[in-house]
Amino acid sequence: MEQAVPLAVPLGQAEVFQALQRLHMTIFSQSVSPCGKFLAAGNNYGQIAIFSLSAALSSEAKEESKKPVVTFQAHDGPVYSMVSTDRHLLSAGDGEVKAWLWVEMLKKGCKELWCRQPPYRTSLEVPEINALLLVPKENSLILAGGDCQLHTMDLETGTFTRVLRGHTDYIHCLALRERSPEVLSGGEDGAVRLWDLRTAKEVQTIEVYKHEECSRPHNGRWIGCLATDSDWMVCGGGPALTLWHLRSSTPTTIFPMRAPQKHVTFYQDLVLTAAGNSCRVDVFTNLGYRAFSLSF
């Protein structure tokens, strides 16, 4: 689906406008549909594009298969984060979270189901929401971003139930440690903080940049990505991408990757999609080979 061109742009300049828009596009967020056949990508213009991964990965795929099934305007500002439930796509922008029904989007009926705003300290505060995290056992959603706090929302009632405070700068990423249950958060302050969801208290802090083997001062101290499994955590950003043992707060493996890490999304085990400062989503059919790119 072609992106809409503002009415102020003469028709003869439509293609030029769209080319410039794609040139300056950044894709901030991705989420795979519950059925695993579609990928949603959100950009800096507030647009969400839905791609058919099954069509793009087919042996009979054509160039048209790598274009969006539908593109729609979701937020006034950038779509900083997204996550999928069994039925919904949740997207976050500046100070708001919206819900969309997957079944309606795929029918090109892109009408928001609801919109929620966390209780910020002042009405003038509209920070970006950089990360969304589902907590299935609680049926809740955790939001974090520019106000340096974690907000928990009950998905059944839409009410905000608690606020976790501790970070001193923007929060970039969240990860769930289900067995504990604990949430990990990483941000611009260079710290990964662990929160016990039962007590709503911080239980551990790892200041990654202070460890010499991880530190990369030329890239900064910020933490841009997190993943966790039981007693282990992987995090990266300004500091090197590193595997940590959480119980001992010890870095065990430094991965030899030069550029700062932001985010990636796994799809059906061996397929990986990655996006960033362009209008493209690169698709890897194994971890060492880029097969093709999807494009807004």
Short mmCIF file of C-alpha atoms in Angstrom, two decimals:
data_model
loop_
_atom_site.label_atom_id
_atom_site.label_comp_id
_atom_site.label_asym_id
_atom_site.label_seq_id
_atom_site.Cartn_x
_atom_site.Cartn_y
_atom_site.Cartn_z
CA MET A 1 0.00 0.00 0.00
CA GLU A 2 1.45 3.36 -0.97
CA GLN A 3 2.02 5.94 1.74
CA ALA A 4 -0.28 8.93 1.74
CA VAL A 5 1.09 12.18 0.31
CA PRO A 6 0.08 15.44 2.04
CA LEU A 7 -2.42 17.53 0.04
CA ALA A 8 0.06 20.42 -0.06
CA VAL A 9 2.38 18.38 -2.28
CA PRO A 10 1.51 18.68 -6.02
CA LEU A 11 0.77 15.35 -7.65
CA GLY A 12 3.82 15.68 -9.90
CA GLN A 13 6.04 15.78 -6.83
CA ALA A 14 4.46 12.79 -5.06
CA GLU A 15 7.19 10.33 -6.02
CA VAL A 16 9.92 12.78 -4.98
CA PHE A 17 8.24 13.32 -1.60
CA GLN A 18 7.92 9.59 -0.96
CA ALA A 19 11.55 8.99 -1.98
CA LEU A 20 12.73 11.67 0.46
CA GLN A 21 10.53 10.22 3.18
CA ARG A 22 12.04 6.77 2.71
CA LEU A 23 15.55 8.26 2.63
CA HIS A 24 15.10 9.79 6.08
CA MET A 25 13.15 6.89 7.59
CA THR A 26 14.11 5.07 10.78
CA ILE A 27 12.39 1.85 11.87
CA PHE A 28 12.23 1.84 15.65
CA SER A 29 10.10 -1.22 16.40
CA GLN A 30 8.96 -4.64 15.19
CA SER A 31 6.50 -7.30 16.31
CA VAL A 32 5.48 -10.68 14.85
CA SER A 33 1.78 -11.58 14.64
CA PRO A 34 0.36 -14.31 16.94
CA CYS A 35 0.08 -16.69 13.96
CA GLY A 36 3.72 -16.06 13.04
CA LYS A 37 2.91 -15.20 9.42
CA PHE A 38 3.10 -11.39 9.56
CA LEU A 39 5.56 -8.76 10.76
CA ALA A 40 4.60 -5.27 11.93
CA ALA A 41 7.22 -2.51 11.70
CA GLY A 42 6.88 1.01 13.09
CA ASN A 43 8.79 4.05 11.85
CA ASN A 44 9.72 7.62 12.83
CA TYR A 45 6.74 9.06 10.90
CA GLY A 46 4.21 7.29 13.14
CA GLN A 47 3.37 4.70 10.49
CA ILE A 48 2.96 0.95 10.97
CA ALA A 49 3.49 -1.38 8.01
CA ILE A 50 2.31 -5.00 8.02
CA PHE A 51 4.41 -7.41 5.94
CA SER A 52 3.54 -10.99 5.01
CA LEU A 53 6.55 -13.01 6.12
CA SER A 54 5.05 -16.21 4.75
CA ALA A 55 4.69 -14.64 1.28
CA ALA A 56 8.15 -13.06 1.36
CA LEU A 57 9.78 -16.34 2.43
CA SER A 58 7.92 -18.40 -0.18
CA SER A 59 9.92 -19.99 -3.01
CA GLU A 60 7.57 -18.17 -5.39
CA ALA A 61 8.06 -14.74 -3.79
CA LYS A 62 8.18 -11.70 -6.08
CA GLU A 63 9.35 -8.14 -5.37
CA GLU A 64 5.76 -7.20 -4.57
CA SER A 65 5.80 -9.83 -1.80
CA LYS A 66 8.38 -7.74 0.05
CA LYS A 67 6.13 -4.67 0.19
CA PRO A 68 3.61 -4.01 2.99
CA VAL A 69 0.21 -5.65 2.87
CA VAL A 70 -1.05 -2.47 4.52
CA THR A 71 0.49 0.77 5.86
CA PHE A 72 -1.39 3.11 8.18
CA GLN A 73 -0.87 6.15 10.40
CA ALA A 74 -0.81 4.94 14.00
CA HIS A 75 0.68 7.83 16.01
CA ASP A 76 1.42 11.52 15.45
CA GLY A 77 5.07 10.94 16.36
CA PRO A 78 7.41 7.93 16.05
CA VAL A 79 6.31 4.38 16.86
CA TYR A 80 8.99 3.64 19.44
CA SER A 81 7.88 0.18 20.55
CA MET A 82 5.42 -2.62 19.79
CA VAL A 83 4.38 -5.98 21.21
CA SER A 84 1.75 -8.57 20.27
CA THR A 85 -0.78 -10.41 22.42
CA ASP A 86 -2.92 -13.34 21.24
CA ARG A 87 -5.28 -10.92 19.46
CA HIS A 88 -3.80 -7.43 19.57
CA LEU A 89 -0.86 -5.38 18.38
CA LEU A 90 0.10 -2.81 21.01
CA SER A 91 2.08 0.21 19.82
CA ALA A 92 3.63 3.06 21.78
CA GLY A 93 4.67 6.57 20.83
CA ASP A 94 5.00 9.85 22.71
CA GLY A 95 3.21 9.32 26.02
CA GLU A 96 0.57 6.89 24.73
CA VAL A 97 -0.12 3.21 24.04
CA LYS A 98 -2.66 2.09 21.44
CA ALA A 99 -4.23 -1.29 20.69
CA TRP A 100 -5.09 -2.66 17.24
CA LEU A 101 -6.81 -5.93 16.35
CA TRP A 102 -4.59 -8.13 14.16
CA VAL A 103 -7.58 -9.62 12.34
CA GLU A 104 -8.89 -6.14 11.44
CA MET A 105 -5.48 -4.82 10.34
CA LEU A 106 -5.06 -7.74 7.98
CA LYS A 107 -8.43 -6.83 6.47
CA LYS A 108 -7.04 -3.28 6.13
CA GLY A 109 -9.39 -1.99 8.80
CA CYS A 110 -6.88 0.03 10.81
CA LYS A 111 -8.96 1.61 13.56
CA GLU A 112 -7.52 1.85 17.06
CA LEU A 113 -9.28 -0.23 19.71
CA TRP A 114 -8.16 1.89 22.65
CA CYS A 115 -5.54 4.44 23.72
CA ARG A 116 -4.01 4.77 27.22
CA GLN A 117 -1.64 7.30 28.78
CA PRO A 118 0.43 6.57 31.92
CA PRO A 119 -0.04 8.96 34.87
CA TYR A 120 2.87 11.33 34.41
CA ARG A 121 3.96 13.83 37.06
CA THR A 122 2.72 16.88 35.13
CA SER A 123 0.25 17.37 32.28
CA LEU A 124 3.04 18.99 30.24
CA GLU A 125 5.22 15.87 30.40
CA VAL A 126 4.89 13.73 27.26
CA PRO A 127 7.92 11.40 27.26
CA GLU A 128 8.44 8.76 24.62
CA ILE A 129 7.62 5.15 25.54
CA ASN A 130 10.67 3.21 24.37
CA ALA A 131 9.79 -0.28 25.59
CA LEU A 132 6.73 -2.49 26.08
CA LEU A 133 6.79 -5.83 27.90
CA LEU A 134 3.99 -8.34 28.42
CA VAL A 135 3.73 -10.19 31.74
CA PRO A 136 1.38 -13.09 30.83
CA LYS A 137 0.89 -14.45 34.37
CA GLU A 138 -0.38 -11.05 35.53
CA ASN A 139 -2.14 -10.21 32.26
CA SER A 140 -0.32 -6.90 32.47
CA LEU A 141 1.82 -4.63 30.32
CA ILE A 142 4.95 -2.81 31.51
CA LEU A 143 5.88 0.48 29.82
CA ALA A 144 9.13 2.41 30.16
CA GLY A 145 10.84 5.33 28.48
CA GLY A 146 11.64 8.99 28.75
CA ASP A 147 10.35 9.61 32.28
CA CYS A 148 12.91 7.11 33.71
CA GLN A 149 10.15 4.99 35.30
CA LEU A 150 8.44 1.63 34.73
CA HIS A 151 4.63 1.75 34.65
CA THR A 152 2.45 -1.37 34.98
CA MET A 153 -0.95 -1.49 33.28
CA ASP A 154 -3.65 -4.10 33.89
CA LEU A 155 -4.66 -5.27 30.41
CA GLU A 156 -8.14 -6.32 31.52
CA THR A 157 -9.16 -3.01 33.10
CA GLY A 158 -6.76 -0.60 31.39
CA THR A 159 -5.75 0.89 34.76
CA PHE A 160 -2.18 1.66 35.83
CA THR A 161 -1.37 -0.22 39.02
CA ARG A 162 2.23 0.65 40.03
CA VAL A 163 5.30 2.70 39.22
CA LEU A 164 8.91 1.49 39.64
CA ARG A 165 11.49 4.24 40.19
CA GLY A 166 15.28 3.95 40.22
CA HIS A 167 16.75 4.85 36.83
CA THR A 168 18.33 8.31 36.56
CA ASP A 169 17.98 8.62 32.77
CA TYR A 170 15.89 7.35 29.83
CA ILE A 171 14.96 3.66 29.83
CA HIS A 172 15.58 1.94 26.48
CA CYS A 173 14.71 -1.73 26.98
CA LEU A 174 12.92 -4.31 29.12
CA ALA A 175 13.15 -8.09 29.55
CA LEU A 176 11.11 -10.58 31.58
CA ARG A 177 12.54 -13.22 33.89
CA GLU A 178 9.39 -15.30 34.20
CA ARG A 179 10.44 -17.87 36.80
CA SER A 180 11.30 -15.26 39.45
CA PRO A 181 9.17 -13.23 38.42
CA GLU A 182 11.48 -10.28 37.75
CA VAL A 183 11.79 -7.56 35.14
CA LEU A 184 15.11 -6.25 33.86
CA SER A 185 15.41 -2.69 32.57
CA GLY A 186 18.30 -0.98 30.82
CA GLY A 187 18.78 2.67 30.01
CA GLU A 188 20.83 5.72 29.22
CA ASP A 189 22.32 5.74 32.73
CA GLY A 190 24.28 2.58 31.87
CA ALA A 191 22.59 0.43 34.49
CA VAL A 192 20.62 -2.80 34.22
CA ARG A 193 18.17 -2.94 37.13
CA LEU A 194 16.27 -6.03 38.30
CA TRP A 195 12.82 -5.53 39.82
CA ASP A 196 10.84 -8.06 41.86
CA LEU A 197 7.25 -7.84 40.60
CA ARG A 198 5.88 -9.33 43.84
CA THR A 199 7.28 -6.54 46.01
CA ALA A 200 7.62 -3.82 43.31
CA LYS A 201 11.18 -3.19 44.54
CA GLU A 202 14.61 -3.09 42.91
CA VAL A 203 16.65 -6.14 43.94
CA GLN A 204 19.86 -5.84 41.89
CA THR A 205 21.79 -3.24 39.88
CA ILE A 206 24.56 -3.93 37.36
CA GLU A 207 26.42 -0.88 36.09
CA VAL A 208 27.76 -2.49 32.93
CA TYR A 209 30.03 0.34 31.78
CA LYS A 210 32.06 0.14 35.01
CA HIS A 211 33.39 -3.29 34.03
CA GLU A 212 36.59 -2.80 32.05
CA GLU A 213 36.09 -5.81 29.77
CA CYS A 214 32.68 -4.47 28.64
CA SER A 215 33.38 -0.74 28.60
CA ARG A 216 33.55 1.17 25.31
CA PRO A 217 33.74 4.84 26.37
CA HIS A 218 33.72 6.07 22.75
CA ASN A 219 30.22 4.57 22.34
CA GLY A 220 28.84 5.80 25.67
CA ARG A 221 27.38 3.93 28.64
CA TRP A 222 23.76 3.41 27.47
CA ILE A 223 22.10 -0.02 27.44
CA GLY A 224 20.05 -0.55 24.28
CA CYS A 225 19.05 -4.23 24.33
CA LEU A 226 18.35 -6.94 26.89
CA ALA A 227 17.51 -10.64 26.91
CA THR A 228 17.37 -13.05 29.83
CA ASP A 229 16.96 -16.76 30.54
CA SER A 230 16.95 -17.96 34.15
CA ASP A 231 20.35 -17.05 35.67
CA TRP A 232 21.78 -15.49 32.51
CA MET A 233 21.47 -12.13 30.78
CA VAL A 234 22.73 -10.68 27.51
CA CYS A 235 22.92 -6.91 27.20
CA GLY A 236 24.56 -4.41 24.89
CA GLY A 237 24.50 -0.88 23.57
CA GLY A 238 27.38 1.49 24.23
CA PRO A 239 29.20 -1.25 26.20
CA ALA A 240 30.02 -4.44 24.31
CA LEU A 241 27.36 -7.10 23.85
CA THR A 242 28.01 -9.34 26.86
CA LEU A 243 26.70 -12.51 28.50
CA TRP A 244 26.31 -12.11 32.27
CA HIS A 245 25.76 -14.53 35.15
CA LEU A 246 23.09 -12.73 37.16
CA ARG A 247 23.57 -14.38 40.56
CA SER A 248 27.21 -13.34 40.71
CA SER A 249 26.85 -10.16 38.57
CA THR A 250 29.77 -11.44 36.50
CA PRO A 251 30.41 -10.90 32.77
CA THR A 252 31.37 -14.26 31.24
CA THR A 253 31.46 -13.77 27.44
CA ILE A 254 32.15 -10.66 25.35
CA PHE A 255 30.77 -10.95 21.82
CA PRO A 256 33.09 -9.52 19.10
CA MET A 257 30.63 -7.01 17.60
CA ARG A 258 31.85 -3.47 16.98
CA ALA A 259 28.70 -1.43 16.45
CA PRO A 260 26.31 -0.61 19.31
CA GLN A 261 23.34 -2.98 19.52
CA LYS A 262 19.70 -1.84 19.53
CA HIS A 263 17.17 -4.58 18.77
CA VAL A 264 16.41 -7.65 16.70
CA THR A 265 13.41 -10.00 16.46
CA PHE A 266 13.55 -13.79 16.08
CA TYR A 267 11.00 -15.51 13.84
CA GLN A 268 10.53 -19.31 13.70
CA ASP A 269 13.90 -20.22 15.22
CA LEU A 270 16.36 -19.58 12.38
CA VAL A 271 14.88 -16.49 10.76
CA LEU A 272 16.01 -13.14 12.10
CA THR A 273 14.72 -9.66 11.21
CA ALA A 274 16.70 -6.52 11.98
CA ALA A 275 15.96 -2.84 11.31
CA GLY A 276 17.27 0.61 12.05
CA ASN A 277 18.22 3.77 10.21
CA SER A 278 16.57 3.05 6.86
CA CYS A 279 13.21 2.15 5.34
CA ARG A 280 14.20 -1.53 5.16
CA VAL A 281 13.85 -4.55 7.39
CA ASP A 282 16.64 -7.05 6.68
CA VAL A 283 15.63 -10.72 6.79
CA PHE A 284 18.25 -13.37 7.60
CA THR A 285 17.34 -16.99 6.86
CA ASN A 286 20.36 -18.07 8.86
CA LEU A 287 22.47 -16.02 11.25
CA GLY A 288 25.21 -15.31 8.75
CA TYR A 289 23.35 -14.53 5.54
CA ARG A 290 20.94 -11.72 4.65
CA ALA A 291 18.41 -13.27 2.30
CA PHE A 292 16.43 -10.14 1.35
CA SER A 293 14.91 -6.92 2.67
CA LEU A 294 11.34 -5.85 3.27
CA SER A 295 10.68 -2.18 2.49
CA PHE A 296 8.14 0.49 3.39
#
